[in-house]
Coordinates of C-alpha atoms in Angstrom, one line a residue:
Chain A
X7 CA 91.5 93.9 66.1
X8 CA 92.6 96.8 64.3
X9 CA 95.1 98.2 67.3
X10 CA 98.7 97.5 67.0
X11 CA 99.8 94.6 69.4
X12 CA 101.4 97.0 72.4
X13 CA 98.3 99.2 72.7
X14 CA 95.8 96.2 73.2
X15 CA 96.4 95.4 76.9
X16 CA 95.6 98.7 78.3
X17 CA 95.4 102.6 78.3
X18 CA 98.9 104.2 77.5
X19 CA 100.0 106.5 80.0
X20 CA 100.1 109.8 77.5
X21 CA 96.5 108.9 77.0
X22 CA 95.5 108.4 80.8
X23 CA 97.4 111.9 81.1
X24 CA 94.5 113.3 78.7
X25 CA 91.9 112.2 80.6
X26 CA 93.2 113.8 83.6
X27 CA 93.6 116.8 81.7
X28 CA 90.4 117.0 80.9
X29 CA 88.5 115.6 84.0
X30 CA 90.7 117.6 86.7
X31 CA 90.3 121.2 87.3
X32 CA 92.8 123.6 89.2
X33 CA 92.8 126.5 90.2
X34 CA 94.5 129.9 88.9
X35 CA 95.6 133.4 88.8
X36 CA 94.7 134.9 85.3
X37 CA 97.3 137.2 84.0
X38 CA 94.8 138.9 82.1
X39 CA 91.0 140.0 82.3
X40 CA 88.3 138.2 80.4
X41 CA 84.1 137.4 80.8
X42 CA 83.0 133.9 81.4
X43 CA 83.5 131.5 79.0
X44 CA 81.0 128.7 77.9
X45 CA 82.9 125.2 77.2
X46 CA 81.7 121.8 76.6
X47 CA 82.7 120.6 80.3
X48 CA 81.0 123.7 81.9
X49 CA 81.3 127.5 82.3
X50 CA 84.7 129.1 83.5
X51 CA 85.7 132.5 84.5
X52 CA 85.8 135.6 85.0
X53 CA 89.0 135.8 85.2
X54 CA 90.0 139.2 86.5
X55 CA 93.6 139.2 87.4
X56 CA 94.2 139.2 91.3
X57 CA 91.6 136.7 92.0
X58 CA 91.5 132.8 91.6
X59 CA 89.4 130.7 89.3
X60 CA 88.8 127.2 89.1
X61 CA 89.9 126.0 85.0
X62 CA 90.4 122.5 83.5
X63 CA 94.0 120.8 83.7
X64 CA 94.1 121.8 80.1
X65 CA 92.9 124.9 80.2
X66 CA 95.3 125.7 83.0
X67 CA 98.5 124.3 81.6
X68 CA 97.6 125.8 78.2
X69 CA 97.4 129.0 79.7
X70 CA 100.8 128.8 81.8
X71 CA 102.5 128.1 78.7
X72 CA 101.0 131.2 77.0
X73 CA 102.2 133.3 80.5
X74 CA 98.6 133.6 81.0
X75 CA 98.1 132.8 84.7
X76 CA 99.6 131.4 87.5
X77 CA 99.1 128.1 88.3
X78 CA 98.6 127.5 92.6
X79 CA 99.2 123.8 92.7
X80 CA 96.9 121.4 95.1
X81 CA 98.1 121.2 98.2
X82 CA 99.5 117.7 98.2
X83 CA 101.9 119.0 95.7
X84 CA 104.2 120.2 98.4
X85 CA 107.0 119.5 100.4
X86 CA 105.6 119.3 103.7
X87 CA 102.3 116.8 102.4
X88 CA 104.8 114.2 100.2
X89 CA 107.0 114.3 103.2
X90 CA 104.5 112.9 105.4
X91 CA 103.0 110.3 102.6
X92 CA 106.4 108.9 102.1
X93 CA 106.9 108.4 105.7
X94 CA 103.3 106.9 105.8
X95 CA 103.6 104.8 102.1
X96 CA 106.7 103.1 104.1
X97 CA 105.3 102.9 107.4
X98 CA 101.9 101.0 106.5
X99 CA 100.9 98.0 105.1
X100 CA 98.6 99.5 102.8
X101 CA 98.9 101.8 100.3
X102 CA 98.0 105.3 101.3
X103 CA 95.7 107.6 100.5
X104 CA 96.6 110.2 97.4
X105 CA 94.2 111.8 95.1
X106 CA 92.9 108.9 92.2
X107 CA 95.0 110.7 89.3
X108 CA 97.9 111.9 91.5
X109 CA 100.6 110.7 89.4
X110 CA 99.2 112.5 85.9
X111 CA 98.7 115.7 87.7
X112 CA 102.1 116.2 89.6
X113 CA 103.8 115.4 86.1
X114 CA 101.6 118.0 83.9
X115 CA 102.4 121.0 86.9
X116 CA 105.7 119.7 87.1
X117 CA 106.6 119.8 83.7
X118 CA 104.7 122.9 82.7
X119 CA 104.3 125.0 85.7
X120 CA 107.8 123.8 88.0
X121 CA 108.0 127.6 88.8
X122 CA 104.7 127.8 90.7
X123 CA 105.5 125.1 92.8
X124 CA 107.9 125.5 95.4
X125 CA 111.2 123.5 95.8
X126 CA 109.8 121.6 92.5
X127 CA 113.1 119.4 92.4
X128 CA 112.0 117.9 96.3
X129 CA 108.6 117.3 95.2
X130 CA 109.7 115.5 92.5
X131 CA 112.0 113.6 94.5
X132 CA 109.7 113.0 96.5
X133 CA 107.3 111.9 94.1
X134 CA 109.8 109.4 93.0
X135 CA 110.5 108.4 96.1
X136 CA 106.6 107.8 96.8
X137 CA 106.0 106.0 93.5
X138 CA 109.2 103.2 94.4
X139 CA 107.5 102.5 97.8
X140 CA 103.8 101.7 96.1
X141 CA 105.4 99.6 93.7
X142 CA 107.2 97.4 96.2
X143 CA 103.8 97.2 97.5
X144 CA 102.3 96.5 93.8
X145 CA 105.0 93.4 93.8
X146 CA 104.3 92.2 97.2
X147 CA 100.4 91.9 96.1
X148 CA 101.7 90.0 93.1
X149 CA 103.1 87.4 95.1
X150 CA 99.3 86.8 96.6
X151 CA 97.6 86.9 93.5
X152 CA 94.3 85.1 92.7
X153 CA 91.8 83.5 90.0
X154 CA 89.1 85.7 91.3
X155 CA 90.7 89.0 92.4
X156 CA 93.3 91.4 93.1
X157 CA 92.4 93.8 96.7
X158 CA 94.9 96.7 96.6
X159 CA 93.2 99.5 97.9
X160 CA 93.8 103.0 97.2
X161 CA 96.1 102.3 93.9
X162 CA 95.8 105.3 91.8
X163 CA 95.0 105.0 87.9
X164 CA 98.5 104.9 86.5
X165 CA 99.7 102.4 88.8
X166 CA 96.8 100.3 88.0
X167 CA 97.4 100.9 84.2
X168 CA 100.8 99.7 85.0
X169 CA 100.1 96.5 86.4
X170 CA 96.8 96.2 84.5
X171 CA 98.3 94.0 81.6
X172 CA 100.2 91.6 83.0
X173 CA 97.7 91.0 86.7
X174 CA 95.6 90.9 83.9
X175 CA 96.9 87.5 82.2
X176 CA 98.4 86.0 85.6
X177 CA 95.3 85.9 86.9
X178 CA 93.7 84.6 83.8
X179 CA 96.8 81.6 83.8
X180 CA 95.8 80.9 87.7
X181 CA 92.2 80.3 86.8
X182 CA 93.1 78.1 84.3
X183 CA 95.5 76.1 86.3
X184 CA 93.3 76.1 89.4
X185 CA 90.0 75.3 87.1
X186 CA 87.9 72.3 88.6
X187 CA 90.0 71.9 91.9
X188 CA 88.7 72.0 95.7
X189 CA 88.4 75.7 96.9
X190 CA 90.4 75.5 99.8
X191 CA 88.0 75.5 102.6
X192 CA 84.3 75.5 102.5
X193 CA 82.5 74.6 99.2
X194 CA 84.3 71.6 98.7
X195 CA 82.8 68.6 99.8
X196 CA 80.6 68.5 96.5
X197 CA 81.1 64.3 96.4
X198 CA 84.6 64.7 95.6
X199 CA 86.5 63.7 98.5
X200 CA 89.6 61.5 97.7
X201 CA 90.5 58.7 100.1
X202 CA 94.5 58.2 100.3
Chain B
X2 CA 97.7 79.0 77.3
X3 CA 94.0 79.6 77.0
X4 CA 92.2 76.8 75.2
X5 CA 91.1 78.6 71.6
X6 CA 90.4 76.7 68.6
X7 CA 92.5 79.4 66.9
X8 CA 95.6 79.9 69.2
X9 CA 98.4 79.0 67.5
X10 CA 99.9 78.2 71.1
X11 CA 97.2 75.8 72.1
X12 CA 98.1 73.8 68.5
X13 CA 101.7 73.8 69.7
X14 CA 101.1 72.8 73.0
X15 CA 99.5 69.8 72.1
X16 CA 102.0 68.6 70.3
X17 CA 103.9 67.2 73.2
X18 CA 104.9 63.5 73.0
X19 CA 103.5 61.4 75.5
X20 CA 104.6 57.2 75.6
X21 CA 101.9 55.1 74.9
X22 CA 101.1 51.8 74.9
X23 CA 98.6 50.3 72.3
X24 CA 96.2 48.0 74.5
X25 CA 94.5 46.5 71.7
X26 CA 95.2 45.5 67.7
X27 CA 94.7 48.2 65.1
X28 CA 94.4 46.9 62.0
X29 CA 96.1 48.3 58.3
X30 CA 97.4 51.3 60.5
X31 CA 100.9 49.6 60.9
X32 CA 103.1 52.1 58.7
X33 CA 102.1 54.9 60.9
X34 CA 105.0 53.2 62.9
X35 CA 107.4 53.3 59.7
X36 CA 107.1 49.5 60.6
X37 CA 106.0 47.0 57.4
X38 CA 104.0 44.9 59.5
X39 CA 99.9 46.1 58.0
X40 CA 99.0 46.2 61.8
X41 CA 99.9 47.7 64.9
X42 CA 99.8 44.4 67.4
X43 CA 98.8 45.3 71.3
X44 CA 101.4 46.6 73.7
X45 CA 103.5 48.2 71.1
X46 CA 105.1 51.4 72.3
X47 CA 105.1 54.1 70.4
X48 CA 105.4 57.7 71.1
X49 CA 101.9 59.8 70.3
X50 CA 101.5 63.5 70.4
X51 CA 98.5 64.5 73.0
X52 CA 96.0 65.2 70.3
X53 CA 96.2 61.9 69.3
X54 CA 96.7 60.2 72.5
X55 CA 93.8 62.2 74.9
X56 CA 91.1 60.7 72.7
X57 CA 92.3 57.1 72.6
X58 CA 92.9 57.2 76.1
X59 CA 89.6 58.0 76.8
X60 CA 88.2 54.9 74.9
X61 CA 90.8 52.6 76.7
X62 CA 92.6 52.0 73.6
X63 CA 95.9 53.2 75.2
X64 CA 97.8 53.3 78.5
X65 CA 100.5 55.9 79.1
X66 CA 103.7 56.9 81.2
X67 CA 103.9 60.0 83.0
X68 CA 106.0 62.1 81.1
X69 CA 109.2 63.2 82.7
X70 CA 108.3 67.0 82.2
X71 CA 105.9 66.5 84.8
X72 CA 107.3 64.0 87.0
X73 CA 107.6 62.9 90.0
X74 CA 111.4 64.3 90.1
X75 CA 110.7 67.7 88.7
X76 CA 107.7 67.9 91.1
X77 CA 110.4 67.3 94.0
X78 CA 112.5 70.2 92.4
X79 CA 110.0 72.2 92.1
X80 CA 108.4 72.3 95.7
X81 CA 112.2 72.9 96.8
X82 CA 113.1 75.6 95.2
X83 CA 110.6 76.6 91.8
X84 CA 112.6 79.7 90.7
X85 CA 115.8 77.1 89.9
X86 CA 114.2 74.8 87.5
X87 CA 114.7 75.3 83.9
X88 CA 110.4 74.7 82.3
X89 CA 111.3 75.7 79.2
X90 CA 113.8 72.9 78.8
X91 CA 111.4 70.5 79.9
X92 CA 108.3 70.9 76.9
X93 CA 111.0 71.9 74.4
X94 CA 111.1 75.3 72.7
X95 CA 107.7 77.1 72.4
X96 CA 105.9 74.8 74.6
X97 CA 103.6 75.8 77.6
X98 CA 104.7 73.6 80.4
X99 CA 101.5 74.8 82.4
X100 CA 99.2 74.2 79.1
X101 CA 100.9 70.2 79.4
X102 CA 100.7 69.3 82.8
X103 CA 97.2 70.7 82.9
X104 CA 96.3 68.3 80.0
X105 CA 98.4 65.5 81.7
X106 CA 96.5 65.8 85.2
X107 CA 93.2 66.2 83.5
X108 CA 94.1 62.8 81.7
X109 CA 95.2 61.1 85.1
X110 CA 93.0 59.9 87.9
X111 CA 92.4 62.4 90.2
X112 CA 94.2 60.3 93.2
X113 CA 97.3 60.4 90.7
X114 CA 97.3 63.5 89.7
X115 CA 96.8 65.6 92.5
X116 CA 100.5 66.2 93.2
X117 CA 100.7 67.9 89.8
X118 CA 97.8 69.9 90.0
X119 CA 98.5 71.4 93.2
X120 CA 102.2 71.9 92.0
X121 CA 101.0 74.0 88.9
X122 CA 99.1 76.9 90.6
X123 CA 101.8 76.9 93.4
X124 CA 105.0 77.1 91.0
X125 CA 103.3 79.8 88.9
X126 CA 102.9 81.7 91.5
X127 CA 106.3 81.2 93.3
X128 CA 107.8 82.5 89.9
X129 CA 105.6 85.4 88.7
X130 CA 107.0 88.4 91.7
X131 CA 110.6 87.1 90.2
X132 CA 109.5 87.1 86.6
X133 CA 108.2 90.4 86.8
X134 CA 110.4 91.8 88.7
X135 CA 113.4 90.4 86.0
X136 CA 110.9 92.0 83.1
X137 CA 110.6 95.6 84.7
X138 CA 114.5 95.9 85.0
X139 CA 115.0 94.4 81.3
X140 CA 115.0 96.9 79.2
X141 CA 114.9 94.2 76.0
X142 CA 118.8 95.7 74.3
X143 CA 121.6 93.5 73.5
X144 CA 123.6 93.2 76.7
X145 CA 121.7 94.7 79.0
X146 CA 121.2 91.5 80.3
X147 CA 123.7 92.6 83.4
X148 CA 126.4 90.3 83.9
X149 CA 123.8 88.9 86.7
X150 CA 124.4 85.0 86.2
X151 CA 121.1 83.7 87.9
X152 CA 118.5 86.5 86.4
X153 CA 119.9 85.5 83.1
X154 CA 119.5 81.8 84.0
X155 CA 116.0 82.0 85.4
X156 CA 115.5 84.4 81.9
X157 CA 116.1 81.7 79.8
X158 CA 114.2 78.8 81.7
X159 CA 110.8 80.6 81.3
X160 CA 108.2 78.4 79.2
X161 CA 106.0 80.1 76.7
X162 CA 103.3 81.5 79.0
X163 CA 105.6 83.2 81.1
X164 CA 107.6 84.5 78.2
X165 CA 104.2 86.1 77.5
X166 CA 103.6 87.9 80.7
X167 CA 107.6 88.8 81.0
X168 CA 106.9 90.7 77.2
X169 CA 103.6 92.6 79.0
X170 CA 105.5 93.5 82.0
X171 CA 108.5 94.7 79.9
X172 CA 106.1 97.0 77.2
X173 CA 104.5 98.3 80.5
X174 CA 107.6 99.0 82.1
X175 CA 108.7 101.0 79.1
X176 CA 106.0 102.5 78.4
X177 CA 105.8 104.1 81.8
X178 CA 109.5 105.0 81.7
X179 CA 109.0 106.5 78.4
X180 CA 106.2 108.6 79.7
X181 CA 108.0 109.7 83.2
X182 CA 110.6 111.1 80.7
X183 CA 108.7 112.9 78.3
X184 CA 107.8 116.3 79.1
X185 CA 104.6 118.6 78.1
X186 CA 106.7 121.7 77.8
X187 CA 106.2 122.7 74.5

């Protein structure tokens, strides 16, 4: 394979952060006035100053950094939602439920757009905060991991891309190691009993 | 650890010694020993890598001892406490101990060798949350190693397949760290 080594296993995060770019939309206040406008991934606008409009992540962030619009980030990127996701993410078993490309999202507003965002340093705490807890989670899954597969529901695409590499081979070492033994349970009584 | 033609790991792997026991006569092969004798007589020991071992063993040519890498006593340290044993000094540098005690069970009758298998899936397991949990907070510079005795311990007893997945979780880890502190405000 052509690829350098480190970018074989799996997506780098810069490059799932261009795919949410371009697959997310958000919405907007335009700074300025302007007639629809006909890109590939569909038809945008108008923008006329006071009212919103739905753009690409792209679009949106490219405008901010222009002064073009305001950005009005989605409304689990706030204080009062992480708050109770946190409480939840440490509460439960499970992973909870956040939007699939959470992670890229908060970081482009953050970054770009912090001033739209109210109290942007306790989101980002809070995003941090959120983020630990699922990875404890991520490790305790580890510890039950499998030949045939992984169930963590509700992991969002970077934390998957995260893990992706090295689930990725562990599982691939259990199958090997567990190849042509009894399933535990059922299935196994294929003539190949052993007598101690 | 996968079984390619063309991984140089597999080649490695099967380069493990394993004590044999020649069963039968082979003629005009006796120098293979360094011995002058033209034959190798029955029940001469000699140590054989696997590749050359598995195959004669097959045909009955050869009887073998368990090799202490996979033994009974490292079996017994393992189901007490896996994360304490030291693989890598048991296949030698560069060896898989997984890849070998898969080929040693797969050699042994399955009565014998169900200890070992079962062992294999179960220590692999027991060590992987540790492993990557040592790789995430490793950030791979010179004394970073944090004066933590036991990480560093259990760092250096990791056998070649691990050492793989530790250098996965360690790019991932960085990579993720690298993006969290980048910024897109241009």
């Amino acid at each position: 394979m052509s690829l350098p080594p480190q970018l074989r296993p799996s997506l780098t995060p810069q490059e799932l952060e261009f795919i949410a770019c371009n697959q997310e939309t958000i919405e907007i206040i335009p700074l300025f006035g302007m007639d629809r406008i006909r890109l590939i991934s569909g038809i945008y606008g108008p923008f006329v100053p006071p009212a919103k409009t739905r753009v690409p992540l792209w679009l949106a962030t490219n405008l901010k950094l222009k002064m073009k619009c305001r950005i009005i980030p989605p409304e689990w990127l706030s204080v009062d939602y992480l708050n109770a996701k946190v409480e939840e993410e440490i509460a439960a078993e499970e992973f909870s439920e956040l939007p699939f490309r959470y992670a890229e999202i908060a970081k482009v507003l953050l970054d770009t757009a912090s001033d739209n965002i109210q109290q942007a340093d306790k989101v980002r705490f809070l995003l941090k905060e959120l983020r630990e807890a699922r990875q404890a989670k991520a490790r305790k899954g580890l510890s039950r991991i499998d030949f045939s597969l992984v169930d963590l529901p509700n992991l969002c695409a970077m934390e998957i891309n995260e893990i992706r590499p090295y689930f990725v081979k562990a599982m691939g070492v259990m199958g090997q190691l567990t190849a042509g033994m009894h399933p535990p349970g059922g299935g196994g009584g294929e003539g190949m009993e052993i007598d101690n | 650890m996968e079984n390619d033609y063309w991984s140089i790991d597999a080649i490695f792997a099967e380069n493990q010694k394993l004590d044999c026991t020649f069963l039968l006569e082979v003629p005009n092969l006796g120098y293979i020993d360094g011995g002058d004798m033209p034959n190798i007589p029955a029940q001469t020991k000699m140590r054989l890598p696997y590749w050359l071992a598995a195959p004669l063993l097959v045909h009955d040519y050869l009887e073998f001892r368990i090799p202490p890498a996979v033994g009974y006593s490292v079996l017994k340290a393992l189901s007490a406490e896996p994360r304490s044993v030291k693989l890598s000094s048991l296949v030698g540098g560069g060896g898989s101990w997984y890849k070998f005690g898969k080929e040693i069970s797969e050699l042994l009758e399955e009565a014998t060798s169900k200890d070992l298998t079962e062992a294999l899936p179960k220590t692999f397991r027991a060590r992987l949350v540790d492993l990557i949990d040592q790789a995430q907070h490793f950030d791979g510079t010179a004394g970073s190693t944090s004066a933590s005795g036991t990480g560093n311990e259990f760092r250096e007893g990791l056998e070649s397949t691990e050492r793989e997945i530790f250098a996965l979780a360690q790019n991932s880890a960085h990579l993720m760290k690298t993006w969290h502190e980048s910024s897109d405000k241009r």
